[in-house]
Coordinates of C-alpha atoms in Angstrom, one line a residue:
M1 CA 67.0 127.3 90.3
F2 CA 69.5 129.9 90.1
D3 CA 70.7 130.6 86.9
R4 CA 73.6 128.2 87.7
K5 CA 76.0 130.0 85.2
G6 CA 73.7 130.8 83.2
L7 CA 71.9 127.2 83.0
L8 CA 68.5 128.2 84.3
S9 CA 65.6 126.1 82.6
A10 CA 64.3 128.5 79.8
A11 CA 61.0 127.1 80.6
A12 CA 60.9 129.1 84.0
T13 CA 58.7 131.5 82.1
I14 CA 58.4 133.8 85.4
L15 CA 61.2 132.2 87.6
T16 CA 58.6 130.6 89.6
L17 CA 58.2 127.2 90.7
V18 CA 54.5 126.0 90.0
L19 CA 53.0 122.6 91.0
V20 CA 49.4 121.4 89.7
A21 CA 47.8 118.4 90.6
G22 CA 45.7 116.5 88.5
C23 CA 43.7 113.5 88.6
G24 CA 45.2 111.0 87.0
S25 CA 47.7 108.1 88.1
L26 CA 50.1 105.7 86.3
P27 CA 48.6 103.5 83.8
G28 CA 48.4 99.9 85.0
G29 CA 46.0 97.5 87.3
D30 CA 48.4 96.3 89.8
G31 CA 46.3 97.4 92.9
D32 CA 49.0 99.5 94.1
E33 CA 48.4 102.5 91.9
E34 CA 47.3 104.9 94.4
R35 CA 50.8 104.7 95.8
K36 CA 52.4 106.2 92.7
I37 CA 52.7 109.6 91.5
V38 CA 53.4 110.9 87.8
V39 CA 55.2 114.3 88.0
G40 CA 54.9 116.5 84.7
T41 CA 57.8 119.0 84.4
T42 CA 59.8 121.1 81.5
S43 CA 62.9 121.3 83.6
A44 CA 64.7 118.0 82.2
P45 CA 68.3 117.2 83.5
S46 CA 71.2 118.0 81.3
T47 CA 73.3 115.2 83.0
L48 CA 72.9 112.5 85.5
D49 CA 76.7 113.1 86.9
P50 CA 76.5 115.6 89.6
A51 CA 80.2 116.7 89.2
A52 CA 78.9 118.0 85.5
A53 CA 75.8 119.9 86.6
W54 CA 74.9 123.4 88.3
D55 CA 71.3 123.6 86.9
G56 CA 67.9 122.0 87.1
S57 CA 69.4 118.9 87.1
W58 CA 69.7 118.9 90.8
E59 CA 65.7 118.6 91.0
L60 CA 66.5 114.9 90.0
Y61 CA 69.4 114.6 91.8
R62 CA 67.7 115.8 95.2
N63 CA 65.5 112.5 95.2
I64 CA 68.2 110.0 94.3
F65 CA 71.1 110.9 95.9
Q66 CA 72.2 111.8 99.4
T67 CA 73.9 114.6 100.6
L68 CA 75.7 115.0 104.2
M69 CA 73.3 117.8 105.2
T70 CA 70.0 118.7 104.3
I71 CA 67.6 121.6 105.1
P72 CA 64.6 120.5 106.6
S73 CA 61.0 121.4 105.5
S74 CA 60.4 123.4 108.5
G75 CA 63.3 125.6 108.6
T76 CA 66.7 127.1 107.1
T77 CA 69.5 125.6 108.9
P78 CA 71.1 122.5 107.6
E79 CA 71.0 119.4 109.4
P80 CA 72.3 115.7 109.1
E81 CA 71.4 113.7 106.5
A82 CA 74.0 110.9 105.2
A83 CA 75.9 112.2 108.4
R84 CA 75.0 111.4 111.9
N85 CA 76.4 114.9 113.0
C86 CA 78.5 117.4 111.7
A87 CA 80.0 120.6 113.3
F88 CA 83.0 123.2 113.0
T89 CA 85.8 122.1 115.4
D90 CA 87.6 125.4 115.7
S91 CA 86.3 128.8 116.2
A92 CA 87.4 130.2 112.9
S93 CA 85.1 128.2 110.8
R94 CA 87.7 126.6 108.8
I95 CA 87.5 122.9 109.9
Y96 CA 84.5 121.1 109.6
R97 CA 84.0 117.5 110.8
C98 CA 81.1 115.0 109.8
E99 CA 80.6 111.5 111.2
L100 CA 78.6 109.1 108.8
R101 CA 75.7 107.4 109.9
K102 CA 76.2 103.6 110.4
G103 CA 75.1 101.0 107.5
L104 CA 74.8 103.6 104.5
K105 CA 75.3 101.7 101.1
F106 CA 74.5 102.8 97.5
S107 CA 71.6 101.3 95.3
N108 CA 74.2 98.6 93.9
G109 CA 74.8 97.7 97.7
R110 CA 78.5 99.0 97.9
P111 CA 79.0 101.1 101.1
L112 CA 78.7 104.4 101.2
D113 CA 82.0 105.2 103.6
A114 CA 84.5 108.0 104.3
E115 CA 86.4 107.3 101.2
A116 CA 83.4 107.4 99.1
V117 CA 82.5 111.0 100.5
K118 CA 86.1 112.1 99.9
H119 CA 86.1 110.7 96.3
T120 CA 82.9 112.8 95.8
F121 CA 84.5 115.8 96.6
D122 CA 88.3 115.1 95.0
R123 CA 86.3 114.2 91.8
I124 CA 84.4 117.6 91.7
T125 CA 87.2 119.7 92.1
S126 CA 89.7 117.4 89.9
I127 CA 87.3 117.4 87.0
E128 CA 86.3 120.8 87.2
S129 CA 83.6 120.6 84.8
P130 CA 83.0 124.0 82.9
S131 CA 79.3 123.2 83.7
G132 CA 79.9 121.8 87.0
P133 CA 79.8 123.1 90.6
A134 CA 83.4 123.2 91.2
A135 CA 83.3 127.0 92.0
L136 CA 81.4 125.8 94.9
L137 CA 84.2 124.5 96.3
A138 CA 86.6 127.1 95.6
N139 CA 87.2 127.5 99.4
L140 CA 87.9 123.9 100.1
R141 CA 91.4 123.3 100.8
R142 CA 91.5 119.2 101.1
V143 CA 89.3 116.4 102.5
D144 CA 90.6 114.2 105.0
T145 CA 89.3 110.7 106.6
R146 CA 89.4 109.0 110.0
G147 CA 88.7 105.5 109.6
S148 CA 85.6 104.7 108.0
H149 CA 83.0 107.2 109.0
V150 CA 84.6 110.3 110.0
V151 CA 85.4 113.1 107.3
I152 CA 87.1 116.2 107.7
F153 CA 86.9 119.5 105.4
R154 CA 89.8 121.9 105.4
L155 CA 88.7 125.2 104.3
E156 CA 91.2 127.9 102.9
K157 CA 89.1 130.9 104.6
S158 CA 86.5 131.2 107.1
D159 CA 83.1 130.1 106.0
A160 CA 80.0 129.6 108.2
T161 CA 77.9 128.7 105.1
F162 CA 79.8 125.6 104.4
P163 CA 77.3 123.3 105.8
F164 CA 74.5 125.2 103.5
I165 CA 77.0 123.9 100.5
L166 CA 77.0 120.7 101.8
S167 CA 73.5 120.4 101.6
T168 CA 73.0 121.2 97.8
P169 CA 72.7 118.8 95.2
A170 CA 76.1 120.2 93.9
T171 CA 77.6 117.8 96.6
S172 CA 75.7 114.6 95.8
L173 CA 77.4 111.8 97.2
V174 CA 78.6 109.1 94.4
D175 CA 80.3 105.4 94.5
P176 CA 84.1 105.3 93.7
E177 CA 83.4 102.4 91.5
E178 CA 80.7 103.8 89.4
Y179 CA 82.1 107.4 88.9
P180 CA 85.9 107.6 87.9
G181 CA 87.7 110.0 89.4
A182 CA 89.3 111.8 86.6
T183 CA 86.4 111.7 84.0
L184 CA 82.4 112.0 83.8
R185 CA 80.3 109.3 83.9
P186 CA 78.4 108.6 80.8
G187 CA 75.0 106.7 79.9
N188 CA 71.4 106.8 81.4
R189 CA 72.2 105.4 84.5
A190 CA 72.9 107.1 88.1
T191 CA 74.0 105.4 91.4
G192 CA 73.1 107.1 94.4
S193 CA 72.0 106.3 98.3
G194 CA 68.9 109.0 98.5
P195 CA 65.0 107.8 99.0
Y196 CA 64.8 106.4 95.4
E197 CA 66.5 104.4 93.0
L198 CA 66.6 105.2 89.6
K199 CA 65.1 102.4 87.8
S200 CA 64.8 103.8 84.0
Y201 CA 65.7 107.1 82.1
E202 CA 65.1 108.2 78.6
P203 CA 66.6 111.5 78.4
G204 CA 64.2 114.3 77.6
K205 CA 61.4 111.9 78.2
R206 CA 61.1 110.4 81.7
A207 CA 62.8 109.3 85.0
V208 CA 61.3 106.3 86.6
L209 CA 62.1 106.6 90.2
V210 CA 61.2 103.3 92.9
E211 CA 61.5 103.5 96.6
N212 CA 65.1 102.7 97.7
D213 CA 64.4 100.3 100.5
D214 CA 68.2 100.5 101.6
Y215 CA 68.2 104.4 102.3
K216 CA 68.9 105.4 105.7
G217 CA 68.2 109.1 106.2
T218 CA 65.8 112.0 107.5
A219 CA 63.2 111.7 104.6
E220 CA 59.9 109.9 105.3
I221 CA 58.9 108.5 101.6
R222 CA 55.0 108.7 101.4
N223 CA 54.6 106.8 98.3
D224 CA 56.1 103.6 96.3
A225 CA 56.8 105.1 92.9
V226 CA 57.2 108.7 91.3
T227 CA 57.6 108.9 87.0
I228 CA 58.8 112.2 86.1
K229 CA 57.8 113.0 82.4
Y230 CA 59.9 115.7 80.5
Y231 CA 57.6 118.1 78.4
K232 CA 59.4 120.7 76.0
R233 CA 56.2 122.6 75.8
S234 CA 54.0 123.4 78.9
A235 CA 50.6 123.1 76.5
Q236 CA 51.4 119.7 76.0
M237 CA 52.2 119.0 79.7
V238 CA 49.0 120.9 80.8
S239 CA 47.0 119.0 78.2
D240 CA 48.3 115.5 79.7
L241 CA 47.1 117.1 83.1
E242 CA 43.5 117.7 82.1
A243 CA 43.5 114.1 80.6
G244 CA 44.7 112.5 83.6
R245 CA 47.9 111.4 82.1
I246 CA 50.1 112.8 84.7
D247 CA 49.3 113.8 88.5
L248 CA 50.8 117.3 88.8
T249 CA 53.3 119.4 87.0
Y250 CA 56.5 120.8 88.4
R251 CA 57.8 124.3 86.4
G252 CA 56.8 125.6 83.2
L253 CA 53.6 127.4 83.4
T254 CA 53.1 131.0 82.1
P255 CA 51.7 133.8 83.9
S256 CA 48.4 133.3 81.8
Q257 CA 48.0 129.8 82.7
I258 CA 48.6 130.5 86.2
M259 CA 45.6 133.1 85.7
E260 CA 43.3 130.4 83.8
F261 CA 43.6 128.5 87.3
Q262 CA 42.6 131.3 89.5
D263 CA 39.6 132.4 87.3
A264 CA 38.6 128.7 87.7
A265 CA 38.5 128.7 91.5
A266 CA 36.9 132.3 91.4
M267 CA 33.8 131.0 89.3
G268 CA 33.4 127.8 91.7
D269 CA 35.7 125.3 90.5
T270 CA 36.6 123.4 93.5
S271 CA 38.8 120.6 92.0
V272 CA 42.1 122.3 92.2
D273 CA 43.5 124.2 95.6
L274 CA 45.9 127.1 94.3
S275 CA 48.3 128.0 97.2
E276 CA 50.4 131.3 96.6
M277 CA 53.8 131.7 98.5
T278 CA 56.9 133.6 98.5
G279 CA 59.9 132.4 96.1
S280 CA 63.7 132.8 96.2
E281 CA 64.3 133.6 92.3
V282 CA 65.3 137.1 91.9
H283 CA 65.8 139.1 88.7
F284 CA 67.9 141.9 88.2
L285 CA 69.7 144.5 85.9
V286 CA 73.6 144.7 85.9
F287 CA 75.6 147.8 85.0
N288 CA 79.0 147.5 83.4
P289 CA 81.4 149.8 85.2
K290 CA 83.5 150.3 82.3
D291 CA 80.9 151.3 79.9
K292 CA 81.1 155.1 79.6
Q293 CA 77.6 156.1 80.7
A294 CA 76.7 152.8 82.8
G295 CA 79.8 153.4 84.8
K296 CA 78.6 156.9 85.8
L297 CA 77.1 156.6 89.7
A298 CA 74.7 159.3 88.9
V299 CA 73.2 157.6 85.9
R300 CA 72.8 154.3 88.0
R301 CA 71.0 156.3 90.8
A302 CA 68.8 158.2 88.3
V303 CA 67.5 154.8 86.8
A304 CA 67.1 153.4 90.5
Q305 CA 64.9 156.4 91.1
L306 CA 62.9 155.9 87.8
V307 CA 61.9 152.1 88.0
D308 CA 58.7 151.3 89.0
R309 CA 58.5 147.7 90.2
K310 CA 55.0 147.9 91.2
E311 CA 54.0 148.5 87.8
L312 CA 56.5 146.4 86.2
V313 CA 54.8 143.3 87.9
R314 CA 51.5 144.4 87.3
E315 CA 51.6 145.0 83.5
V316 CA 53.9 142.2 82.9
Y317 CA 53.7 139.6 85.5
D318 CA 50.1 139.5 86.2
R319 CA 51.2 140.0 89.6
T320 CA 52.5 136.6 89.6
A321 CA 56.0 138.2 91.1
T322 CA 56.6 140.7 93.8
P323 CA 58.5 144.0 93.3
L324 CA 62.3 143.7 94.9
Y325 CA 64.0 146.2 96.6
S326 CA 67.4 144.2 97.4
M327 CA 69.8 141.6 96.1
V328 CA 68.5 139.5 99.1
P329 CA 65.1 138.1 98.6
T330 CA 62.2 138.2 101.0
G331 CA 62.0 135.6 103.1
I332 CA 66.0 134.9 103.3
A333 CA 67.4 135.8 106.7
G334 CA 68.9 139.5 106.6
H335 CA 66.5 141.0 103.7
T336 CA 66.3 144.6 104.0
N337 CA 64.2 146.7 101.6
A338 CA 67.5 148.8 101.1
F339 CA 66.7 150.1 97.5
L340 CA 63.0 151.3 98.7
N341 CA 64.6 153.0 101.8
R342 CA 67.4 154.6 99.4
Y343 CA 65.3 156.0 96.5
G344 CA 61.6 155.6 97.7
E345 CA 59.1 155.6 95.3
P346 CA 59.5 156.3 91.4
D347 CA 60.6 160.2 91.4
P348 CA 61.5 161.9 88.1
D349 CA 62.2 165.0 89.6
R350 CA 64.8 163.5 91.9
A351 CA 66.3 161.6 89.1
R352 CA 66.7 164.7 86.9
K353 CA 68.3 166.7 90.0
T354 CA 70.7 163.3 90.5
L355 CA 71.8 163.9 86.8
R356 CA 72.0 167.7 87.1
N357 CA 74.0 167.5 90.3
A358 CA 76.6 165.1 88.1
G359 CA 76.8 168.0 85.3
I360 CA 74.6 165.5 83.0
T361 CA 71.8 167.6 81.0
D362 CA 71.4 165.8 78.0
K363 CA 69.5 162.7 77.6
V364 CA 71.5 159.6 78.2
R365 CA 71.7 156.9 75.9
L366 CA 71.6 153.4 77.1
T367 CA 71.3 150.1 75.5
L368 CA 69.7 147.3 77.5
W369 CA 70.4 143.7 76.7
Y370 CA 68.0 140.5 77.8
S371 CA 68.3 136.7 76.8
E372 CA 65.6 135.6 74.1
G373 CA 63.6 133.2 75.8
R374 CA 66.0 132.2 78.7
Y375 CA 63.6 133.5 81.3
G376 CA 60.4 133.2 79.3
D377 CA 58.4 134.8 76.9
S378 CA 57.3 137.7 79.1
T379 CA 61.4 139.1 79.3
S380 CA 60.6 141.0 76.2
R381 CA 57.6 142.7 77.4
E382 CA 59.6 143.4 80.7
F383 CA 62.4 145.3 79.0
A384 CA 59.7 147.2 76.7
E385 CA 58.3 148.2 79.9
L386 CA 61.6 149.2 81.7
K387 CA 62.3 151.2 78.3
E388 CA 59.1 153.5 78.5
Q389 CA 59.3 154.1 82.0
L390 CA 62.8 155.5 81.4
E391 CA 61.8 157.2 78.5
D392 CA 58.8 158.8 79.8
S393 CA 60.9 160.7 82.6
G394 CA 62.5 162.5 79.6
L395 CA 65.9 161.8 80.8
F396 CA 66.5 158.5 79.0
D397 CA 67.1 157.4 75.2
I398 CA 66.9 153.3 75.4
T399 CA 67.6 151.1 73.0
L400 CA 66.8 147.3 73.6
R401 CA 69.0 144.5 72.5
S402 CA 68.5 140.8 72.7
R403 CA 70.7 137.5 71.8
S404 CA 69.9 133.8 72.1
W405 CA 71.1 132.6 75.5
D406 CA 74.6 131.0 74.3
A407 CA 75.3 134.3 72.7
F408 CA 74.0 136.7 75.4
Q409 CA 76.1 134.7 77.8
K410 CA 79.5 135.0 75.8
G411 CA 78.7 138.9 75.4
Y412 CA 78.0 139.7 79.1
L413 CA 80.9 137.4 80.3
A414 CA 82.9 139.5 77.6
G415 CA 81.8 142.9 79.0
E416 CA 80.0 143.6 75.6
Y417 CA 77.0 145.2 77.5
P418 CA 76.3 148.2 79.1
V419 CA 73.3 147.3 81.0
F420 CA 71.8 143.7 81.0
G421 CA 69.2 141.3 82.7
R422 CA 70.0 138.2 84.9
G423 CA 68.1 135.9 86.8
W424 CA 69.6 134.0 89.9
S425 CA 68.2 131.2 92.4
G426 CA 70.1 130.9 95.4
D427 CA 71.9 127.6 95.8
F428 CA 71.1 127.5 99.2
P429 CA 69.0 130.0 101.7
D430 CA 71.6 132.3 103.1
A431 CA 72.0 135.9 102.2
D432 CA 75.5 135.5 101.4
N433 CA 74.6 133.1 98.5
Y434 CA 72.6 136.0 97.1
I435 CA 75.6 138.7 97.2
T436 CA 78.7 137.4 97.1
P437 CA 78.5 135.5 93.7
F438 CA 78.2 139.1 91.9
V439 CA 80.6 141.1 93.8
G440 CA 84.7 141.4 93.1
E441 CA 86.8 141.6 90.1
E442 CA 85.6 138.2 89.0
N443 CA 82.3 137.1 89.4
A444 CA 79.3 135.1 88.0
V445 CA 77.7 138.1 86.0
G446 CA 81.1 138.9 84.5
T447 CA 81.3 142.9 85.2
P448 CA 83.9 143.7 88.2
Y449 CA 82.1 145.2 91.1
R450 CA 84.9 147.0 93.2
N451 CA 84.2 147.5 96.4
R452 CA 87.0 146.6 99.3
E453 CA 84.8 147.1 102.2
L454 CA 82.6 144.9 100.7
T455 CA 84.2 142.1 99.5
E456 CA 87.6 142.5 102.2
E457 CA 86.0 143.6 105.5
L458 CA 82.1 143.0 105.7
L459 CA 81.4 139.7 103.4
P460 CA 84.4 138.0 104.8
Y461 CA 83.4 139.1 108.7
S462 CA 79.8 137.8 108.1
R463 CA 81.1 134.3 107.0
R464 CA 82.8 134.1 110.1
Q465 CA 79.5 134.0 111.9
S466 CA 78.4 130.6 113.0
D467 CA 75.0 132.1 113.9
R468 CA 73.7 133.1 110.4
G469 CA 70.9 135.0 112.1
A470 CA 73.5 137.2 113.9
A471 CA 75.4 137.9 110.6
G472 CA 71.9 140.1 109.6
Q473 CA 73.4 143.3 110.8
S474 CA 76.4 142.9 108.6
F475 CA 74.0 142.0 105.4
A476 CA 71.8 145.2 106.5
K477 CA 74.9 147.6 105.9
V478 CA 76.0 145.4 102.6
Q479 CA 72.4 146.0 101.3
R480 CA 72.7 149.6 102.1
M481 CA 76.2 149.7 100.6
M482 CA 75.1 147.6 97.4
A483 CA 72.0 150.2 97.1
D484 CA 74.6 153.5 97.3
D485 CA 76.9 151.8 94.5
A486 CA 73.2 150.9 92.3
Q487 CA 75.8 148.4 89.9
L488 CA 73.2 145.9 90.8
L489 CA 69.6 147.0 90.7
P490 CA 66.9 144.4 92.0
L491 CA 63.9 144.1 90.3
W492 CA 61.4 141.4 91.0
Q493 CA 61.3 138.1 93.1
G494 CA 59.3 135.1 91.9
K495 CA 56.4 133.7 93.6
I496 CA 55.4 129.8 94.2
Y497 CA 52.3 128.5 93.3
I498 CA 51.1 125.3 94.0
A499 CA 47.7 123.9 93.0
A500 CA 46.7 120.6 93.6
E501 CA 43.6 118.3 93.0
K502 CA 42.3 117.8 96.3
D503 CA 43.3 113.9 96.1
V504 CA 47.1 114.8 96.0
A505 CA 48.5 116.0 99.7
G506 CA 52.3 117.0 100.3
V507 CA 52.7 119.5 97.7
E508 CA 53.6 122.4 100.0
S509 CA 56.3 120.5 101.9
S510 CA 57.6 119.0 99.0
V511 CA 59.0 122.3 98.2
D512 CA 62.7 123.1 100.0
A513 CA 64.2 125.9 100.6
S514 CA 66.0 126.3 97.2
V515 CA 62.3 125.9 95.6
I516 CA 63.5 122.1 94.8
M517 CA 60.9 119.6 94.8
R518 CA 61.5 116.5 97.3
V519 CA 58.9 113.9 95.3
W520 CA 59.0 111.8 98.5
E521 CA 56.6 114.1 100.0
L522 CA 53.7 113.5 97.5
Y523 CA 51.0 111.0 98.2
K524 CA 47.2 110.4 97.6
K525 CA 45.1 110.9 100.1
S526 CA 43.2 108.1 99.8
S527 CA 46.2 105.8 99.5
W528 CA 47.7 107.1 103.1

């Protein structure tokens, strides 16, 4: 998922979601093994407390906690989940009312009522964990209750995307008795009301999920139990897949491993079905406006006119990614190819003219920074390719620098880098979530993006539009403006690869719009 404040799993080598089904099942002989699924992944939770996680932990939360809203597998518009119905009660999109389903309760038997919902939101903003999702609720003024089943959210400013926020695992509902209001819950237990109950958990090793018989929601659970095994290395995960110790893998395969599956299919191996679809994860360059060179508009536009995205994804990512020409990825309503429309195909002559018209005649010296390992081993190759493309024009002299993720993150937040690479996977499938986090004086990339028309007019106007499809016209103008500014330069968008052994079904519908797996969709054909 998005590099949530820098917490994207290092194992997400190509920023894609990969599911690969094998032929194994859980060990044992109780006669019900075909109703059980074993998932392997390199993305382990950082914590079991939702108030402390804005990262890959959401992948577990989605399956053991409930949220008031959810994104259905067949669409991108939030629908009620723990709620029976939700809606804005004013024309300004500032007051949002939810009525809960009857009979909701947590896996410990305690009721999930309006007070529990209020407690969930109050503790997130009260604890304000540095690694948690409190920033997503920055616009929430307060939460009121009406009786035991009605919750009212009052927002500081108009925001039609609030229902999307209520669909994210950031707002996983928790029991006030189990989760204190002022401190995080320690230990290896989780108490939710989702499709599954967390039966056992070993950090970095496995999570055992069993069907929650008391669950009341929209999910149709198609298996009895799921074990999620966590791996540090994808090689071991693939080895276990091949040995039948796991049924499928989730996150962590490299481009070369994907190519191996594709080659096997081309040679007539029909044991695995490989599907490809558009993902929502994006990778881009950030230009620091305070830097002597990167702060020059002509320099940024010249880079935008030189970068060859097609060659980048071909040479570095073996076509397991897609060229991206906007911060809003393909598949998200409102997407346009703003950078392609503005700059066209790579053109050194146009780039040279752009620099000369600004009085820049000498080679431009720039240092490009990237994180070691954070986005996989291919990152160093990616930046080497960018350096080659820019220098081949004769207009740039590029120096490459890298740091470990912790040091890299501290550096860009301190404004140390002229140009650096970042990755992002949206919290929810709305164009706003791919733009708003990166603009304004303070933002997720630590470099100010000052454009008052963008931040004070266009984006606030779009958030007042409850019809998110109608907001597309505003976002089209926003993307044109961002292409003109060229302060953020989109590079590529990850693809989703789903490879499944023929007896495992439901894998395509198991991936939600935020590329999080809903394991309740998985089943073996012979058991259904």
